[in-house]
Amino acid sequence: MSGLISRNLKMYFNDRSGIFFSLMGAMISFVLYLAFLSQNMITSWSKVPDTKLLLDPWLIGGTLTITAITTTLSSLSLMVKDRESHVLADINLTDISYVGIQFAYIVTSVFIGVIMQLIMYFIMGIYFMIVDNSSLDLTIFPQVFGISILSSFTWTIFNLLLLSFVKKVDTLGKISSIIGTASGFFAGVYMPIGTLPTTMQNLMKYTPAPYNSAMYRNILMNAQLNKSFNKLPVSVLSKFKEVMGISISWNGALTFQQDLLIFISFALVISICVFLISRISRRLVLSKV
Amino acid sequence: MKLLQATSLTKKFQNKIAVDNINLTINKGDFVVFLGPNGAGKSTTINMLTGIIQPTSGQIEFDEKTTINREYRNKIGVVFQSSVLDANLSVKDNIMTRAKMYNKPTQIQLLINKFNLESIWKQKYGSLSGGQRRRVDIARALVNNPELLFLDEPSTGLDIQTRTAIWDVLNQLRHDTGLTIILTTHYLEEAQTADYVYIIDQGKIIAEDTVSKLQKQYTKNILTLYYQNGESKELTVNDKNQAIKILSDNSQAISDFEYRPGTMNDVFMNLTGKEIR
Ligand SMILES: Nc1ncnc2c1ncn2[C@@H]1O[C@H](COP(=O)(O)OP(=O)(O)OP(=O)(O)O)[C@@H](O)[C@H]1O
Ligand SMILES: [Mg+2]
């Protein structure tokens, strides 16, 4: 199986333009933020001190969620391509079992998701360190690393479910651009979740995306939140957290642990769906030459 | 010794019969050719024999066992009609990652030497010439030391030197390891060196035998006479005595002559009434 995993990894990392496009959603959010989002938000939260230092990690959190969604999708797309170009049938001739083949694509995708999130984390962190004098706090790295694994896994499973229905490479391109754009909204990056209409907010809450961003933001912004809000009333802090999607509210704000729990539940439910569907898709793969 | 046997193999696609009730017996160490025009059902047959698609009906046995198990897949190598190698990866990556997908040890170095891959080892597969690609395709199909190698039109579009070079290596392998080869082609010259030929048309085997027997059965010898005045005449003759008689009767009138046995091309023409390509 290691043979297939290393082949899949090489396929991803050898394809420079593929990497570029898989990071498109993340780069758009970054550029939008630099161009005007950040200024808008600083103005609307002018009574909070050091807003910029607060918003930089806020952006990083959301952008990492986008990165997890789009890079795992891009990595898993290889499976659809391989199916269509008969590569899967050819791999099936080797000693790797069918389950092993599926597993190899999943491992590859989780791995790529983690690596790309960490790369984005350091790129953005260092950028803001240079430009805004934000600090890149390495003591929280273990938590960031943990969340990156969890989100990479969840989005891999999510995208696996999505791609079970995709049989043509044609469709793949369309799906990636839809997901690329939608991820920025659902992760609450293009616009803070609290500024959206309630129906839209509710729709978002039925996907894992806002919880993913919330977890990241909790970890990344914790230190600065304490600093910026220590002279302000608690109600202002709660309001800020809710509007900015740092805590998601379901009849009251969720804690980090609750976000985590909901996120893991999503992963479990989706895993079960994938398992049920894989029985059908196996027949499809093996019947197709 | 019998290695692979297929009985009443049939494949229907929707309402179209691609392979129609064919029987095959492949002996160990043989070089067997499936010869047929486009759309005859050669690839479909190969895909069934390699277990990639399931036959609509019929059985396949390998070494007296059915072929649905992993053991069988371990003993075969396949070069598909359209390559399945990764254009974006180097030759090295294509071959080494493939080797790691098998549990048994492999002899990569031997293949590198045999197929002359040293100079293109680090090059991307997608940037290779057609002939170089085919060399890599075949080397990769041999990574697991198969007993039986399937080649689906490996030489289409290759020049004669490249084809010869590839066949030299394959023949050497057959000689050294007793490799059995099943080849599909519509190059008649390639069928000429086969141990056994199946001629397939419209999903059916219309003739099968050794090359010499097919030629004997379905063709006559051809004698061409070139006359002094520039004209020429083609005659079919039964044997050399008849030829000698014709030649001596005409010895004054002709300037030259050509005598050849029927080729696979004539066999195909006589069987189907059409040229193969
Ligand atoms: N998946 C499929 N669905 C429907 N028809 C198919 C399918 N695969 C093959 N066929 C049909 O079966 C017939 C045999 O095809 P096959 O590919 O086996 O021919 P071939 O002898 O390999 O031809 P070529 O020399 O062009 O490669 C063709 O008429 C083809 O259109
Ligand atoms: Mg074919």
Coordinates of C-alpha atoms and ligand atoms in Angstrom, one line a residue:
Chain A
M1 CA 0.0 0.0 0.0
S2 CA 2.9 2.3 0.7
G3 CA 3.6 2.1 -3.1
L4 CA 0.2 3.6 -3.9
I5 CA 0.4 6.2 -1.2
S6 CA 3.8 7.5 -2.4
R7 CA 2.6 7.4 -6.0
N8 CA -0.5 9.5 -5.0
L9 CA 1.6 11.9 -3.0
K10 CA 4.0 12.4 -5.9
M11 CA 1.1 12.9 -8.3
Y12 CA -0.1 15.8 -6.1
F13 CA 3.2 17.5 -5.3
N14 CA 4.6 17.1 -8.9
D15 CA 1.6 19.0 -10.2
R16 CA 2.5 22.6 -9.5
S17 CA -0.6 24.1 -11.2
G18 CA -2.8 21.6 -9.4
I19 CA -1.4 22.7 -6.0
F20 CA -1.9 26.3 -7.0
F21 CA -5.6 25.7 -7.9
S22 CA -6.2 23.7 -4.8
L23 CA -5.1 26.7 -2.8
M24 CA -7.1 29.2 -4.9
G25 CA -10.0 29.4 -2.4
A26 CA -7.5 30.1 0.5
M27 CA -5.7 32.7 -1.6
I28 CA -8.9 34.5 -2.6
S29 CA -9.8 34.9 1.1
F30 CA -6.3 36.1 1.9
V31 CA -6.4 38.7 -0.9
L32 CA -9.9 39.8 -0.2
Y33 CA -9.0 40.3 3.5
L34 CA -5.9 42.4 2.6
A35 CA -7.8 44.4 0.0
F36 CA -10.7 45.6 2.0
L37 CA -12.3 43.1 4.5
S38 CA -9.8 43.9 7.2
Q39 CA -10.4 47.6 6.9
N40 CA -14.2 47.2 7.1
M41 CA -13.9 45.1 10.2
I42 CA -11.4 47.3 11.9
T43 CA -13.8 50.2 11.4
S44 CA -16.8 48.3 12.8
W45 CA -14.9 47.2 15.9
S46 CA -13.0 50.4 16.5
K47 CA -13.8 50.5 20.2
V48 CA -11.8 47.2 20.6
P49 CA -8.1 47.9 21.0
D50 CA -5.5 46.2 18.7
T51 CA -8.3 45.1 16.3
K52 CA -5.7 44.3 13.7
L53 CA -3.8 41.9 15.9
L54 CA -7.2 40.2 16.6
L55 CA -8.3 40.0 13.0
D56 CA -5.1 38.5 11.6
P57 CA -5.4 35.2 13.5
W58 CA -9.2 35.3 12.8
L59 CA -8.4 35.3 9.1
I60 CA -5.8 32.5 9.5
G61 CA -8.4 30.3 11.3
G62 CA -10.9 30.6 8.5
T63 CA -8.4 30.3 5.7
L64 CA -7.1 27.1 7.2
T65 CA -10.6 25.7 7.1
I66 CA -10.8 26.6 3.4
T67 CA -7.4 25.0 2.8
A68 CA -8.5 21.8 4.5
I69 CA -11.6 21.6 2.3
T70 CA -10.0 22.4 -1.0
T71 CA -6.7 20.5 -0.8
T72 CA -8.3 17.3 0.3
L73 CA -10.8 17.6 -2.5
S74 CA -8.1 18.2 -5.0
S75 CA -6.1 15.2 -3.7
L76 CA -9.2 12.9 -3.8
S77 CA -10.0 14.0 -7.3
L78 CA -7.1 11.8 -8.4
M79 CA -9.3 8.8 -7.5
V80 CA -12.0 9.9 -10.0
K81 CA -9.4 10.5 -12.6
D82 CA -7.8 7.2 -12.0
R83 CA -11.2 5.5 -12.2
E84 CA -11.9 7.1 -15.6
S85 CA -8.5 6.4 -17.1
H86 CA -8.6 2.7 -16.0
V87 CA -5.7 3.3 -13.6
L88 CA -7.8 1.9 -10.8
A89 CA -8.5 -1.3 -12.8
D90 CA -4.7 -1.6 -13.3
I91 CA -3.9 -1.0 -9.6
N92 CA -6.5 -3.7 -8.8
L93 CA -4.1 -6.2 -10.6
T94 CA -1.5 -5.7 -7.9
D95 CA -1.4 -7.2 -4.4
I96 CA -3.2 -4.2 -2.8
S97 CA -6.8 -5.2 -1.8
Y98 CA -9.7 -3.1 -2.8
V99 CA -10.1 -1.8 0.7
G100 CA -6.3 -1.1 0.7
I101 CA -6.7 1.0 -2.4
Q102 CA -9.5 3.1 -0.9
F103 CA -7.5 3.5 2.3
A104 CA -4.4 4.7 0.4
Y105 CA -6.4 7.5 -1.3
I106 CA -7.7 8.5 2.1
V107 CA -4.3 8.5 3.8
T108 CA -2.9 10.5 1.0
S109 CA -5.6 13.1 1.2
V110 CA -5.4 13.4 5.0
F111 CA -1.6 13.8 4.8
I112 CA -1.8 16.4 2.0
G113 CA -4.6 18.3 3.9
V114 CA -2.4 18.5 7.0
I115 CA 0.8 19.5 5.2
M116 CA -1.0 22.2 3.2
Q117 CA -2.7 23.6 6.3
L118 CA 0.6 23.9 8.1
I119 CA 2.2 25.5 5.1
M120 CA -0.6 28.0 4.9
Y121 CA -0.4 28.6 8.6
F122 CA 3.3 29.5 8.5
I123 CA 3.0 31.5 5.3
M124 CA 0.2 33.7 6.7
G125 CA 1.7 33.8 10.2
I126 CA 5.1 34.9 9.0
Y127 CA 3.4 37.4 6.6
F128 CA 1.5 39.0 9.5
M129 CA 4.5 38.9 11.7
I130 CA 6.4 41.0 9.2
V131 CA 3.6 43.3 8.1
D132 CA 1.6 43.8 11.3
N133 CA 4.1 42.8 14.0
S134 CA 1.7 40.0 15.0
S135 CA 3.4 37.3 17.1
L136 CA 3.6 33.8 15.8
D137 CA 3.0 31.9 19.0
L138 CA 4.7 28.5 18.8
T139 CA 3.4 27.3 22.1
I140 CA -0.1 26.8 20.5
F141 CA 1.4 24.8 17.6
P142 CA 0.5 21.3 19.1
Q143 CA -3.2 22.4 19.2
V144 CA -3.0 23.8 15.7
F145 CA -1.4 20.6 14.5
G146 CA -4.1 18.5 16.2
I147 CA -7.0 20.5 14.7
S148 CA -5.3 20.3 11.3
I149 CA -5.3 16.5 11.4
L150 CA -8.9 16.4 12.6
S151 CA -10.1 18.8 10.0
S152 CA -8.1 17.2 7.2
F153 CA -9.7 13.8 8.2
T154 CA -13.2 15.2 8.3
W155 CA -13.0 17.0 5.0
T156 CA -11.4 14.0 3.4
I157 CA -14.4 11.9 4.4
F158 CA -16.8 14.6 3.4
N159 CA -15.2 14.9 -0.1
L160 CA -15.1 11.2 -0.4
L161 CA -18.8 11.1 0.0
L162 CA -19.2 13.9 -2.5
L163 CA -17.0 12.2 -5.1
S164 CA -18.8 8.9 -4.7
F165 CA -21.4 10.4 -6.9
V166 CA -19.0 11.8 -9.5
K167 CA -18.2 9.5 -12.3
K168 CA -16.7 11.9 -14.8
V169 CA -13.6 14.0 -14.8
D170 CA -15.7 16.7 -16.5
T171 CA -18.0 17.1 -13.5
L172 CA -14.9 17.2 -11.2
G173 CA -13.8 20.6 -12.4
K174 CA -17.3 22.1 -11.8
I175 CA -17.5 20.6 -8.4
S176 CA -14.1 21.9 -7.4
S177 CA -14.9 25.5 -8.4
I178 CA -18.3 25.3 -6.6
I179 CA -16.6 23.9 -3.4
G180 CA -13.8 26.4 -3.7
T181 CA -16.1 29.3 -3.7
A182 CA -18.7 27.9 -1.2
S183 CA -16.0 27.0 1.3
G184 CA -15.1 30.6 1.8
F185 CA -18.7 31.4 2.8
F186 CA -19.3 28.4 4.8
A187 CA -16.1 28.8 6.8
G188 CA -17.2 32.3 7.6
V189 CA -14.2 34.0 6.0
Y190 CA -15.6 36.1 3.1
M191 CA -18.1 37.5 5.6
P192 CA -18.3 37.0 9.3
I193 CA -21.1 34.6 10.1
G194 CA -22.9 37.1 12.3
T195 CA -23.4 39.6 9.5
L196 CA -25.3 37.1 7.3
P197 CA -29.1 36.7 7.3
T198 CA -30.4 34.1 9.8
T199 CA -31.4 31.5 7.3
M200 CA -28.0 31.6 5.8
Q201 CA -26.5 31.3 9.2
N202 CA -28.6 28.2 10.0
L203 CA -27.7 26.6 6.7
M204 CA -24.0 27.0 7.5
K205 CA -24.5 25.5 10.9
Y206 CA -25.7 22.3 9.3
T207 CA -22.2 21.9 7.8
P208 CA -18.9 21.2 9.6
A209 CA -17.3 24.3 8.2
P210 CA -18.1 27.0 10.8
Y211 CA -17.2 24.7 13.7
N212 CA -13.9 24.1 12.0
S213 CA -13.2 27.8 11.8
A214 CA -14.4 28.4 15.3
M215 CA -12.0 25.8 16.8
Y216 CA -9.1 27.3 14.9
R217 CA -10.0 30.8 15.9
N218 CA -10.5 29.8 19.6
I219 CA -6.9 28.5 19.7
L220 CA -5.3 31.2 17.5
M221 CA -7.0 34.2 19.0
N222 CA -7.2 33.2 22.6
A223 CA -4.2 35.2 23.9
Q224 CA -5.1 38.4 21.9
L225 CA -8.8 38.1 22.9
N226 CA -7.8 38.2 26.6
K227 CA -5.5 41.2 26.0
S228 CA -7.9 43.2 23.9
F229 CA -11.0 42.6 25.9
N230 CA -9.6 42.8 29.5
K231 CA -11.0 46.3 30.0
L232 CA -14.3 45.8 28.2
P233 CA -17.5 44.3 29.5
V234 CA -18.0 40.5 29.0
S235 CA -21.1 41.2 26.9
V236 CA -18.9 42.9 24.2
L237 CA -16.6 39.9 24.1
S238 CA -19.5 37.5 23.7
K239 CA -21.0 39.7 21.0
F240 CA -17.7 39.9 19.2
K241 CA -17.2 36.1 19.4
E242 CA -20.7 35.4 18.1
V243 CA -20.6 37.8 15.2
M244 CA -17.1 36.8 14.1
G245 CA -17.8 33.1 14.3
I246 CA -15.4 32.4 17.1
S247 CA -18.2 30.7 19.0
I248 CA -21.1 29.3 17.1
S249 CA -24.4 29.9 18.8
W250 CA -27.2 27.4 19.2
N251 CA -29.5 28.9 21.8
G252 CA -26.4 30.3 23.5
A253 CA -22.7 30.2 22.6
L254 CA -21.0 26.9 22.2
T255 CA -17.7 26.2 24.0
F256 CA -14.6 24.9 22.3
Q257 CA -15.3 21.4 23.6
Q258 CA -18.9 21.6 22.1
D259 CA -17.5 22.7 18.8
L260 CA -15.1 19.9 18.8
L261 CA -17.8 17.4 19.7
I262 CA -20.1 18.6 17.0
F263 CA -17.3 18.5 14.5
I264 CA -16.4 14.9 15.4
S265 CA -20.0 13.9 15.2
F266 CA -20.1 15.2 11.7
A267 CA -17.1 13.1 10.9
L268 CA -18.7 10.0 12.3
V269 CA -22.0 10.5 10.5
I270 CA -20.3 11.1 7.2
S271 CA -18.0 8.1 7.7
I272 CA -21.1 5.9 8.1
C273 CA -22.6 7.2 4.9
V274 CA -19.3 6.6 3.1
F275 CA -19.2 3.1 4.4
L276 CA -22.7 2.3 3.2
I277 CA -22.1 3.9 -0.2
S278 CA -18.7 2.2 -0.7
R279 CA -20.5 -1.1 -1.2
I280 CA -22.3 0.4 -4.2
S281 CA -19.3 2.2 -5.6
R282 CA -17.2 -0.9 -5.4
R283 CA -19.4 -2.6 -7.9
L284 CA -19.1 0.5 -10.1
V285 CA -15.4 0.6 -10.0
L286 CA -14.9 -3.0 -10.7
S287 CA -17.4 -3.1 -13.5
K288 CA -15.8 -0.2 -15.3
V289 CA -12.8 -0.7 -17.5
Chain B
M1 CA 1.6 -27.9 -21.2
K2 CA -1.6 -26.1 -20.8
L3 CA -1.4 -22.8 -18.9
L4 CA -4.6 -20.9 -19.7
Q5 CA -7.9 -22.1 -21.0
A6 CA -11.0 -20.2 -21.8
T7 CA -14.3 -22.0 -22.6
S8 CA -17.3 -20.4 -24.4
L9 CA -16.2 -16.9 -23.5
T10 CA -18.9 -14.3 -24.3
K11 CA -19.2 -10.6 -23.6
K12 CA -22.3 -8.6 -24.3
F13 CA -22.4 -4.8 -24.0
Q14 CA -26.0 -3.6 -23.7
N15 CA -27.3 -5.2 -26.9
K16 CA -23.9 -5.6 -28.7
I17 CA -22.0 -8.9 -28.6
A18 CA -18.3 -7.9 -28.5
V19 CA -16.9 -11.4 -27.9
D20 CA -19.0 -14.4 -29.1
N21 CA -18.5 -17.8 -27.6
I22 CA -14.8 -18.2 -28.1
N23 CA -12.5 -21.0 -26.9
L24 CA -8.8 -20.6 -26.3
T25 CA -6.0 -22.8 -25.1
I26 CA -2.7 -21.2 -24.3
N27 CA 0.3 -23.4 -23.7
K28 CA 3.1 -22.6 -21.4
G29 CA 6.0 -20.7 -23.0
D30 CA 4.1 -20.0 -26.2
F31 CA 3.9 -16.8 -28.1
V32 CA 0.3 -16.5 -29.0
V33 CA -1.2 -13.9 -31.2
F34 CA -4.8 -12.6 -31.5
L35 CA -5.0 -11.2 -34.9
G36 CA -8.0 -9.1 -36.0
P37 CA -9.2 -5.8 -37.5
N38 CA -10.4 -2.9 -35.4
G39 CA -13.4 -3.7 -33.2
A40 CA -12.9 -7.4 -33.6
G41 CA -13.1 -7.9 -29.8
K42 CA -9.4 -8.4 -29.0
S43 CA -9.1 -5.9 -26.2
T44 CA -12.4 -7.2 -24.7
T45 CA -11.0 -10.7 -24.7
I46 CA -7.8 -9.6 -23.0
N47 CA -9.8 -7.6 -20.4
M48 CA -11.7 -10.8 -19.6
L49 CA -8.6 -12.9 -19.5
T50 CA -6.9 -10.5 -17.1
G51 CA -10.0 -10.3 -14.8
I52 CA -10.6 -6.6 -15.4
I53 CA -14.1 -7.2 -16.8
Q54 CA -16.3 -10.2 -16.1
P55 CA -17.5 -12.3 -19.0
T56 CA -21.2 -12.4 -19.6
S57 CA -20.7 -16.2 -19.7
G58 CA -18.0 -18.7 -20.0
Q59 CA -15.1 -19.9 -17.9
I60 CA -11.4 -19.0 -17.6
E61 CA -8.9 -21.4 -16.0
F62 CA -5.3 -20.8 -15.2
D63 CA -3.3 -23.8 -14.1
E64 CA -6.5 -25.7 -13.6
K65 CA -7.8 -22.9 -11.2
T66 CA -10.4 -20.2 -11.8
T67 CA -8.9 -16.8 -12.3
I68 CA -10.8 -14.7 -9.8
N69 CA -8.1 -14.9 -7.1
R70 CA -5.2 -12.7 -6.3
E71 CA -2.7 -15.5 -7.0
Y72 CA -3.6 -15.4 -10.6
R73 CA -3.2 -11.6 -10.8
N74 CA 0.2 -12.1 -9.3
K75 CA 1.2 -14.3 -12.2
I76 CA 0.2 -12.0 -15.0
G77 CA 1.5 -8.7 -16.4
V78 CA -0.6 -6.5 -18.6
V79 CA 0.3 -3.7 -21.1
F80 CA -2.9 -2.0 -22.0
Q81 CA -3.8 -0.6 -25.4
S82 CA -3.8 2.9 -24.0
S83 CA -1.1 3.4 -21.4
V84 CA -2.1 3.7 -17.7
L85 CA 1.3 5.2 -16.6
D86 CA 1.4 8.6 -15.0
A87 CA 2.6 11.2 -17.4
N88 CA 3.5 13.6 -14.6
L89 CA 5.9 11.1 -12.8
S90 CA 9.4 10.1 -13.8
V91 CA 10.1 6.6 -15.3
K92 CA 11.7 5.8 -12.0
D93 CA 8.7 6.8 -9.9
N94 CA 6.3 4.9 -12.2
I95 CA 8.3 1.7 -11.9
M96 CA 9.4 1.9 -8.3
T97 CA 6.0 2.8 -6.9
R98 CA 4.5 -0.1 -8.9
A99 CA 7.1 -2.5 -7.6
K100 CA 6.1 -1.5 -4.0
M101 CA 2.5 -2.5 -4.8
Y102 CA 3.5 -6.1 -4.9
N103 CA 4.5 -8.2 -1.9
K104 CA 7.1 -10.3 -3.7
P105 CA 10.6 -9.1 -4.4
T106 CA 11.3 -7.7 -7.8
Q107 CA 14.2 -7.4 -10.2
I108 CA 14.2 -3.8 -11.3
Q109 CA 17.9 -3.6 -12.2
L110 CA 17.5 -6.5 -14.7
L111 CA 14.6 -4.7 -16.4
I112 CA 16.5 -1.4 -16.5
N113 CA 19.3 -3.1 -18.3
K114 CA 17.2 -5.2 -20.6
F115 CA 14.9 -2.3 -21.7
N116 CA 17.7 0.2 -21.7
L117 CA 16.0 2.5 -19.3
E118 CA 19.1 4.0 -17.7
S119 CA 19.2 7.1 -19.9
I120 CA 15.5 7.9 -19.5
W121 CA 15.3 6.8 -15.8
K122 CA 14.8 10.3 -14.4
Q123 CA 12.8 11.7 -17.3
K124 CA 9.0 12.3 -17.0
Y125 CA 7.0 9.6 -18.6
G126 CA 4.9 12.2 -20.4
S127 CA 8.0 13.6 -22.2
L128 CA 9.1 10.3 -23.7
S129 CA 8.8 9.4 -27.3
G130 CA 6.2 6.7 -28.3
G131 CA 8.8 4.0 -28.5
Q132 CA 10.5 4.9 -25.2
R133 CA 7.0 4.9 -23.5
R134 CA 6.3 1.4 -24.8
R135 CA 9.6 0.2 -23.4
V136 CA 8.7 1.6 -20.0
D137 CA 5.1 0.2 -20.3
I138 CA 6.4 -3.3 -20.9
A139 CA 9.1 -3.1 -18.2
R140 CA 6.5 -2.0 -15.7
A141 CA 4.2 -4.9 -16.7
L142 CA 7.1 -7.2 -16.0
V143 CA 7.9 -5.8 -12.5
N144 CA 6.2 -8.7 -10.7
N145 CA 8.0 -11.4 -12.8
P146 CA 4.8 -12.6 -14.4
E147 CA 4.5 -16.1 -16.0
L148 CA 2.1 -14.7 -18.5
L149 CA 2.3 -11.3 -20.3
F150 CA -0.6 -9.7 -22.1
L151 CA 0.3 -7.1 -24.7
D152 CA -2.6 -5.2 -26.2
E153 CA -1.3 -3.7 -29.5
P154 CA 2.0 -2.7 -28.0
S155 CA 3.6 -1.7 -31.3
T156 CA 0.9 0.4 -32.9
G157 CA 2.6 3.6 -34.2
L158 CA 6.2 2.4 -33.6
D159 CA 8.8 2.3 -36.3
I160 CA 10.3 -0.9 -37.4
Q161 CA 13.6 -0.5 -35.5
T162 CA 11.8 0.1 -32.2
R163 CA 9.5 -2.8 -32.8
T164 CA 12.4 -5.0 -33.5
A165 CA 14.3 -3.8 -30.4
I166 CA 11.3 -4.5 -28.2
W167 CA 10.8 -8.0 -29.7
D168 CA 14.5 -8.8 -29.2
V169 CA 14.1 -8.2 -25.5
L170 CA 10.8 -10.1 -25.3
N171 CA 12.2 -13.0 -27.1
Q172 CA 15.3 -13.1 -24.9
L173 CA 13.0 -13.1 -21.9
R174 CA 11.0 -15.9 -23.3
H175 CA 14.1 -17.8 -23.8
D176 CA 15.5 -17.1 -20.4
T177 CA 12.4 -17.4 -18.2
G178 CA 9.9 -19.3 -20.3
L179 CA 7.6 -16.3 -20.3
T180 CA 4.3 -16.9 -22.1
I181 CA 3.0 -14.0 -24.2
I182 CA -0.4 -13.2 -25.5
L183 CA -0.3 -10.4 -28.1
T184 CA -3.0 -8.6 -30.0
T185 CA -2.1 -6.9 -33.1
H186 CA -3.1 -6.1 -36.6
Y187 CA 0.5 -6.1 -37.8
L188 CA 0.6 -9.2 -39.9
E189 CA 4.4 -9.5 -39.7
E190 CA 4.1 -9.8 -35.9
A191 CA 1.8 -12.7 -36.3
Q192 CA 4.4 -14.4 -38.6
T193 CA 6.7 -15.4 -35.7
A194 CA 3.9 -16.6 -33.4
D195 CA 3.7 -20.2 -32.1
Y196 CA 0.0 -20.1 -32.4
V197 CA -2.5 -17.6 -34.0
Y198 CA -6.1 -16.9 -33.3
I199 CA -7.7 -14.9 -36.1
I200 CA -10.6 -13.0 -34.6
D201 CA -13.3 -11.1 -36.6
Q202 CA -16.5 -9.7 -35.3
G203 CA -16.1 -11.4 -31.9
K204 CA -15.6 -14.8 -33.3
I205 CA -12.5 -16.9 -33.9
I206 CA -12.6 -17.6 -37.6
A207 CA -9.4 -19.6 -37.7
E208 CA -6.7 -20.8 -35.4
D209 CA -3.5 -22.8 -35.8
T210 CA 0.2 -22.5 -36.2
V211 CA 1.4 -20.0 -38.8
S212 CA 2.6 -22.6 -41.2
K213 CA -0.6 -24.7 -41.0
L214 CA -2.8 -21.6 -41.5
Q215 CA -0.7 -20.7 -44.5
K216 CA -0.9 -24.2 -45.9
Q217 CA -4.6 -24.4 -45.3
Y218 CA -5.8 -21.0 -46.4
T219 CA -3.3 -19.9 -49.0
K220 CA -1.6 -21.2 -52.1
N221 CA 2.0 -20.5 -53.1
I222 CA 2.3 -17.6 -55.4
L223 CA 4.4 -17.5 -58.4
T224 CA 4.9 -14.1 -60.2
L225 CA 6.3 -14.1 -63.6
Y226 CA 8.0 -11.0 -65.1
Y227 CA 8.0 -11.0 -68.9
Q228 CA 10.6 -9.6 -71.2
N229 CA 8.1 -7.0 -72.5
G230 CA 7.6 -5.6 -69.0
E231 CA 4.4 -7.3 -68.2
S232 CA 3.9 -9.5 -65.1
K233 CA 1.5 -12.2 -64.1
E234 CA 0.6 -13.7 -60.7
L235 CA -0.2 -17.4 -60.5
T236 CA -1.3 -19.5 -57.6
V237 CA 0.5 -22.9 -57.6
N238 CA 0.1 -26.0 -55.5
D239 CA 3.7 -27.1 -55.1
K240 CA 7.3 -26.6 -56.4
N241 CA 6.9 -29.2 -59.2
Q242 CA 4.1 -27.2 -60.7
A243 CA 6.1 -24.1 -60.4
I244 CA 9.2 -25.6 -62.0
K245 CA 7.0 -26.8 -64.9
I246 CA 5.5 -23.3 -65.4
L247 CA 8.9 -21.8 -65.3
S248 CA 10.5 -24.1 -67.8
D249 CA 7.5 -23.7 -70.1
N250 CA 8.0 -20.0 -70.0
S251 CA 11.8 -19.8 -69.7
Q252 CA 12.2 -18.0 -73.0
A253 CA 9.5 -15.3 -72.4
I254 CA 10.3 -14.3 -68.8
S255 CA 13.1 -12.1 -67.6
D256 CA 12.6 -12.9 -63.9
F257 CA 10.2 -14.5 -61.4
E258 CA 9.2 -14.5 -57.8
Y259 CA 8.1 -17.5 -55.8
R260 CA 6.7 -17.1 -52.3
P261 CA 4.4 -19.0 -49.9
G262 CA 1.2 -17.3 -48.9
T263 CA 1.5 -14.9 -46.0
M264 CA -0.8 -14.2 -43.0
N265 CA -2.1 -11.3 -45.1
D266 CA -3.3 -13.8 -47.7
V267 CA -4.7 -16.0 -45.0
F268 CA -6.7 -13.1 -43.7
M269 CA -7.8 -12.0 -47.1
N270 CA -9.0 -15.5 -48.0
L271 CA -10.8 -15.9 -44.7
T272 CA -12.7 -12.6 -44.6
G273 CA -12.4 -11.2 -48.1
K274 CA -10.9 -8.0 -46.8
E275 CA -7.6 -6.5 -45.9
I276 CA -6.9 -6.4 -42.2
R277 CA -6.2 -2.6 -41.9
Ligands
LIG1 N1 -17.5 -0.7 -22.6 C1 -18.1 -1.0 -23.8 N2 -19.4 -0.7 -24.0 C2 -20.0 -0.9 -25.2 N3 -19.3 -1.5 -26.3 C3 -18.0 -1.8 -26.1 C4 -17.3 -1.6 -24.9 N4 -16.1 -2.0 -25.0 C5 -16.0 -2.4 -26.3 N5 -17.1 -2.3 -26.9 C6 -17.4 -2.8 -28.3 O1 -17.0 -4.1 -28.5 C7 -16.4 -4.3 -29.8 C8 -15.0 -4.9 -29.6 O2 -14.1 -3.9 -29.0 P1 -12.6 -4.2 -28.7 O3 -12.1 -3.0 -28.0 O4 -12.5 -5.4 -28.0 O5 -12.0 -4.3 -30.1 P2 -10.5 -4.5 -30.5 O6 -10.4 -5.8 -31.3 O7 -9.6 -4.4 -29.4 O8 -10.3 -3.3 -31.5 P3 -9.0 -2.3 -31.8 O9 -8.1 -3.0 -32.7 O10 -9.6 -1.1 -32.4 O11 -8.4 -2.1 -30.4 C9 -16.4 -2.9 -30.4 O12 -17.4 -2.9 -31.4 C10 -16.6 -1.9 -29.3 O13 -17.3 -0.8 -29.8
MG2 MG -8.2 -3.1 -28.8

